[in-house]
mmCIF file of N, CA and C and ligand atoms in Angstrom:
data_model
loop_
_atom_site.group_PDB
_atom_site.id
_atom_site.type_symbol
_atom_site.label_atom_id
_atom_site.label_comp_id
_atom_site.label_asym_id
_atom_site.label_seq_id
_atom_site.Cartn_x
_atom_site.Cartn_y
_atom_site.Cartn_z
ATOM 1 N N MET A 1 126.365 58.320 106.083
ATOM 2 C CA MET A 1 126.241 57.168 104.853
ATOM 3 C C MET A 1 125.413 57.832 103.578
ATOM 4 N N ARG A 2 125.902 57.640 102.786
ATOM 5 C CA ARG A 2 125.439 57.988 101.347
ATOM 6 C C ARG A 2 123.962 56.821 101.115
ATOM 7 N N ARG A 3 122.818 57.628 100.627
ATOM 8 C CA ARG A 3 122.004 56.573 100.079
ATOM 9 C C ARG A 3 121.565 56.656 98.681
ATOM 10 N N ALA A 4 121.502 55.573 98.109
ATOM 11 C CA ALA A 4 121.641 55.783 96.650
ATOM 12 C C ALA A 4 119.996 56.005 96.154
ATOM 13 N N ASN A 5 119.098 56.006 96.879
ATOM 14 C CA ASN A 5 117.470 56.154 96.712
ATOM 15 C C ASN A 5 117.172 57.651 96.534
ATOM 16 N N THR A 6 116.152 57.837 95.740
ATOM 17 C CA THR A 6 115.509 58.862 95.647
ATOM 18 C C THR A 6 115.016 59.207 96.888
ATOM 19 N N PRO A 7 115.072 60.717 97.595
ATOM 20 C CA PRO A 7 115.300 61.730 97.186
ATOM 21 C C PRO A 7 117.209 61.939 97.191
ATOM 22 N N PHE A 8 117.888 60.891 97.898
ATOM 23 C CA PHE A 8 119.173 61.256 98.019
ATOM 24 C C PHE A 8 120.255 60.935 97.154
ATOM 25 N N ASN A 9 119.506 60.061 96.090
ATOM 26 C CA ASN A 9 120.513 59.825 94.583
ATOM 27 C C ASN A 9 122.067 59.879 94.936
ATOM 28 N N GLY A 10 122.733 59.577 95.795
ATOM 29 C CA GLY A 10 123.948 59.179 96.217
ATOM 30 C C GLY A 10 124.414 60.427 96.540
ATOM 31 N N LYS A 11 124.114 61.663 96.563
ATOM 32 C CA LYS A 11 124.652 63.029 96.904
ATOM 33 C C LYS A 11 125.423 62.719 98.110
ATOM 34 N N GLN A 12 126.488 63.746 98.413
ATOM 35 C CA GLN A 12 127.227 63.960 99.701
ATOM 36 C C GLN A 12 126.176 65.031 100.574
ATOM 37 N N PHE A 13 125.564 65.978 100.132
ATOM 38 C CA PHE A 13 125.324 66.979 100.853
ATOM 39 C C PHE A 13 123.652 67.023 100.727
ATOM 40 N N ILE A 14 122.812 67.247 101.912
ATOM 41 C CA ILE A 14 121.390 67.481 101.916
ATOM 42 C C ILE A 14 121.241 68.702 102.671
ATOM 43 N N LEU A 15 120.182 69.243 101.981
ATOM 44 C CA LEU A 15 119.664 70.499 102.746
ATOM 45 C C LEU A 15 118.299 70.202 103.072
ATOM 46 N N ASN A 16 117.936 70.615 104.372
ATOM 47 C CA ASN A 16 116.711 70.111 104.620
ATOM 48 C C ASN A 16 115.740 71.629 104.427
ATOM 49 N N GLN A 17 114.689 71.607 103.400
ATOM 50 C CA GLN A 17 114.110 72.778 102.987
ATOM 51 C C GLN A 17 113.095 73.432 104.001
ATOM 52 N N ASN A 18 112.803 72.832 104.916
ATOM 53 C CA ASN A 18 111.878 73.098 105.778
ATOM 54 C C ASN A 18 112.700 73.681 106.957
ATOM 55 N N THR A 19 113.876 73.395 107.573
ATOM 56 C CA THR A 19 114.631 73.932 108.438
ATOM 57 C C THR A 19 116.040 75.070 108.449
ATOM 58 N N GLY A 20 116.250 74.551 107.115
ATOM 59 C CA GLY A 20 117.428 75.072 106.671
ATOM 60 C C GLY A 20 118.911 74.404 106.740
ATOM 61 N N GLU A 21 118.723 73.198 107.494
ATOM 62 C CA GLU A 21 119.897 72.765 107.731
ATOM 63 C C GLU A 21 120.403 72.026 106.947
ATOM 64 N N ILE A 22 121.978 72.146 106.882
ATOM 65 C CA ILE A 22 122.448 71.289 105.785
ATOM 66 C C ILE A 22 123.547 70.026 106.512
ATOM 67 N N HIS A 23 123.583 68.979 106.072
ATOM 68 C CA HIS A 23 124.134 67.914 106.488
ATOM 69 C C HIS A 23 125.100 67.404 105.566
ATOM 70 N N ASP A 24 126.305 66.897 106.027
ATOM 71 C CA ASP A 24 127.454 66.050 105.281
ATOM 72 C C ASP A 24 127.332 64.532 105.395
ATOM 73 N N LEU A 25 126.626 63.781 104.488
ATOM 74 C CA LEU A 25 126.222 62.222 104.578
ATOM 75 C C LEU A 25 127.543 61.847 104.813
ATOM 76 N N ASP A 26 128.756 62.003 104.435
ATOM 77 C CA ASP A 26 129.704 61.230 104.615
ATOM 78 C C ASP A 26 130.607 61.295 106.139
ATOM 79 N N ARG A 27 129.813 62.565 106.985
ATOM 80 C CA ARG A 27 130.223 62.423 108.320
ATOM 81 C C ARG A 27 128.997 62.289 109.133
ATOM 82 N N GLU A 28 127.877 61.867 108.661
ATOM 83 C CA GLU A 28 126.616 61.646 109.359
ATOM 84 C C GLU A 28 126.682 60.948 110.784
ATOM 85 N N THR A 29 125.894 61.495 111.356
ATOM 86 C CA THR A 29 125.631 60.641 112.936
ATOM 87 C C THR A 29 124.411 60.132 113.406
ATOM 88 N N LEU A 30 124.236 59.707 114.053
ATOM 89 C CA LEU A 30 122.728 59.378 114.289
ATOM 90 C C LEU A 30 122.002 60.236 115.034
ATOM 91 N N LEU A 31 122.546 61.275 115.420
ATOM 92 C CA LEU A 31 121.895 62.528 115.806
ATOM 93 C C LEU A 31 121.340 63.349 114.720
ATOM 94 N N CYS A 32 121.893 63.148 113.229
ATOM 95 C CA CYS A 32 121.395 64.014 112.391
ATOM 96 C C CYS A 32 119.885 63.434 112.206
ATOM 97 N N CYS A 33 119.706 62.296 112.563
ATOM 98 C CA CYS A 33 118.348 61.805 111.987
ATOM 99 C C CYS A 33 117.885 62.070 110.511
ATOM 100 N N ILE A 34 118.805 61.739 109.954
ATOM 101 C CA ILE A 34 118.205 61.888 108.457
ATOM 102 C C ILE A 34 117.144 61.064 108.090
ATOM 103 N N ASP A 35 116.780 60.183 108.181
ATOM 104 C CA ASP A 35 115.741 58.908 108.132
ATOM 105 C C ASP A 35 114.702 59.763 108.490
ATOM 106 N N LYS A 36 114.572 60.777 109.273
ATOM 107 C CA LYS A 36 113.382 61.418 110.079
ATOM 108 C C LYS A 36 113.040 62.545 108.947
ATOM 109 N N ILE A 37 113.574 63.020 108.181
ATOM 110 C CA ILE A 37 113.450 64.236 107.379
ATOM 111 C C ILE A 37 112.413 63.788 106.423
ATOM 112 N N ASP A 38 111.192 64.455 106.227
ATOM 113 C CA ASP A 38 110.321 64.146 105.055
ATOM 114 C C ASP A 38 110.823 64.085 103.788
ATOM 115 N N ALA A 39 110.714 63.360 103.066
ATOM 116 C CA ALA A 39 111.455 63.430 101.428
ATOM 117 C C ALA A 39 111.272 64.473 100.648
ATOM 118 N N GLU A 40 110.013 65.130 101.127
ATOM 119 C CA GLU A 40 109.778 66.301 99.993
ATOM 120 C C GLU A 40 110.475 67.642 100.548
ATOM 121 N N HIS A 41 110.873 67.374 101.661
ATOM 122 C CA HIS A 41 111.921 68.705 102.210
ATOM 123 C C HIS A 41 113.582 68.541 102.060
ATOM 124 N N ILE A 42 113.789 67.144 101.289
ATOM 125 C CA ILE A 42 115.198 67.290 101.183
ATOM 126 C C ILE A 42 115.307 67.448 99.811
ATOM 127 N N PHE A 43 116.509 68.556 99.994
ATOM 128 C CA PHE A 43 117.295 68.875 98.387
ATOM 129 C C PHE A 43 118.752 68.067 98.641
ATOM 130 N N ALA A 44 119.122 67.236 97.569
ATOM 131 C CA ALA A 44 120.759 66.615 97.838
ATOM 132 C C ALA A 44 121.045 67.195 96.643
ATOM 133 N N CYS A 45 122.891 67.181 96.959
ATOM 134 C CA CYS A 45 123.596 67.985 96.123
ATOM 135 C C CYS A 45 124.897 67.613 96.497
ATOM 136 N N ASP A 46 125.732 67.937 95.333
ATOM 137 C CA ASP A 46 127.261 67.203 95.358
ATOM 138 C C ASP A 46 128.211 68.088 96.415
ATOM 139 N N THR A 47 127.752 69.448 96.572
ATOM 140 C CA THR A 47 128.934 70.453 97.351
ATOM 141 C C THR A 47 128.112 71.247 98.225
ATOM 142 N N TYR A 48 128.518 71.761 99.166
ATOM 143 C CA TYR A 48 128.252 72.498 100.061
ATOM 144 C C TYR A 48 127.513 74.017 99.851
ATOM 145 N N ALA A 49 128.611 74.287 98.628
ATOM 146 C CA ALA A 49 128.062 75.534 97.794
ATOM 147 C C ALA A 49 126.760 75.542 97.287
ATOM 148 N N GLU A 50 126.589 74.294 96.893
ATOM 149 C CA GLU A 50 124.924 74.470 96.152
ATOM 150 C C GLU A 50 124.118 74.417 97.037
ATOM 151 N N ALA A 51 124.407 73.783 98.482
ATOM 152 C CA ALA A 51 123.412 73.566 99.203
ATOM 153 C C ALA A 51 123.079 75.200 99.812
ATOM 154 N N VAL A 52 123.898 75.801 99.759
ATOM 155 C CA VAL A 52 124.003 77.179 100.249
ATOM 156 C C VAL A 52 123.246 78.076 99.473
ATOM 157 N N LEU A 53 123.560 77.917 98.122
ATOM 158 C CA LEU A 53 122.871 78.379 96.590
ATOM 159 C C LEU A 53 121.345 78.330 97.052
ATOM 160 N N PHE A 54 121.012 76.788 97.172
ATOM 161 C CA PHE A 54 119.573 76.553 96.844
ATOM 162 C C PHE A 54 118.899 76.958 98.489
ATOM 163 N N SER A 55 119.627 76.975 99.338
ATOM 164 C CA SER A 55 118.870 77.769 100.492
ATOM 165 C C SER A 55 118.333 79.428 100.309
ATOM 166 N N SER A 56 119.382 79.947 99.349
ATOM 167 C CA SER A 56 119.142 81.522 99.376
ATOM 168 C C SER A 56 118.083 81.566 98.194
ATOM 169 N N VAL A 57 117.937 80.694 97.320
ATOM 170 C CA VAL A 57 116.904 80.727 96.436
ATOM 171 C C VAL A 57 115.525 80.479 96.793
ATOM 172 N N ILE A 58 115.245 79.608 97.981
ATOM 173 C CA ILE A 58 114.339 79.325 98.389
ATOM 174 C C ILE A 58 113.581 80.068 99.624
ATOM 175 N N GLY A 59 114.833 81.035 100.040
ATOM 176 C CA GLY A 59 114.557 82.041 100.966
ATOM 177 C C GLY A 59 114.928 81.462 102.341
ATOM 178 N N VAL A 60 115.128 80.039 102.503
ATOM 179 C CA VAL A 60 115.187 79.780 104.070
ATOM 180 C C VAL A 60 116.860 79.985 104.688
ATOM 181 N N LYS A 61 116.766 80.289 105.942
ATOM 182 C CA LYS A 61 118.161 80.652 106.384
ATOM 183 C C LYS A 61 118.736 79.433 106.764
ATOM 184 N N ARG A 62 119.742 79.102 106.321
ATOM 185 C CA ARG A 62 120.605 77.898 106.181
ATOM 186 C C ARG A 62 121.708 78.097 107.567
ATOM 187 N N ASN A 63 121.764 76.603 108.011
ATOM 188 C CA ASN A 63 122.733 76.538 109.329
ATOM 189 C C ASN A 63 123.410 75.092 109.184
ATOM 190 N N GLY A 64 124.636 74.658 109.270
ATOM 191 C CA GLY A 64 125.181 73.953 109.500
ATOM 192 C C GLY A 64 124.669 72.766 110.539
ATOM 193 N N CYS A 65 124.632 71.704 110.443
ATOM 194 C CA CYS A 65 124.292 70.614 111.392
ATOM 195 C C CYS A 65 125.546 70.405 112.143
ATOM 196 N N PRO A 66 124.814 70.677 113.811
ATOM 197 C CA PRO A 66 126.137 70.637 114.630
ATOM 198 C C PRO A 66 126.736 69.304 115.014
ATOM 199 N N HIS A 67 126.156 68.430 114.539
ATOM 200 C CA HIS A 67 126.529 66.966 114.488
ATOM 201 C C HIS A 67 127.529 66.624 113.461
ATOM 202 N N CYS A 68 127.223 67.001 112.137
ATOM 203 C CA CYS A 68 128.019 66.572 110.948
ATOM 204 C C CYS A 68 128.743 67.726 110.423
ATOM 205 N N MET A 69 128.521 69.061 110.936
ATOM 206 C CA MET A 69 129.207 69.871 110.004
ATOM 207 C C MET A 69 129.422 71.055 110.979
ATOM 208 N N PRO A 70 130.282 70.706 112.170
ATOM 209 C CA PRO A 70 129.840 71.740 113.332
ATOM 210 C C PRO A 70 130.812 73.108 112.902
ATOM 211 N N GLU A 71 131.711 72.602 111.851
ATOM 212 C CA GLU A 71 132.830 74.147 111.459
ATOM 213 C C GLU A 71 131.596 75.159 110.731
ATOM 214 N N ARG A 72 130.482 74.650 110.249
ATOM 215 C CA ARG A 72 129.255 75.731 109.644
ATOM 216 C C ARG A 72 128.263 75.918 110.592
ATOM 217 N N HIS A 73 128.208 75.447 111.703
ATOM 218 C CA HIS A 73 126.906 75.544 112.688
ATOM 219 C C HIS A 73 127.017 77.167 113.286
ATOM 220 N N ARG A 74 125.874 77.919 113.395
ATOM 221 C CA ARG A 74 126.062 78.810 114.051
ATOM 222 C C ARG A 74 124.712 78.659 114.857
ATOM 223 N N ASP A 75 125.024 78.948 116.169
ATOM 224 C CA ASP A 75 123.648 79.148 117.085
ATOM 225 C C ASP A 75 122.733 79.987 116.705
HETATM 226 ZN ZN1 LIG B 101 123.994 66.169 110.527
#
């Protein structure tokens, strides 16, 4: 579920800058625990590619969330 408020700003993808986990809010599940992510750790963007690029810029190892982006998840 997308969220209109800051820091989400209605965007589809969320990168947790602390863990490197990327979520697709259009496929969010309860197990994503989006509302437990510290607001200052959230980078919100329109595309998966943007989230990947930003993870590289800040030097965090990215991973797709196993619940909402299983096709991008690596163990
Ligand atoms: Zn997720």
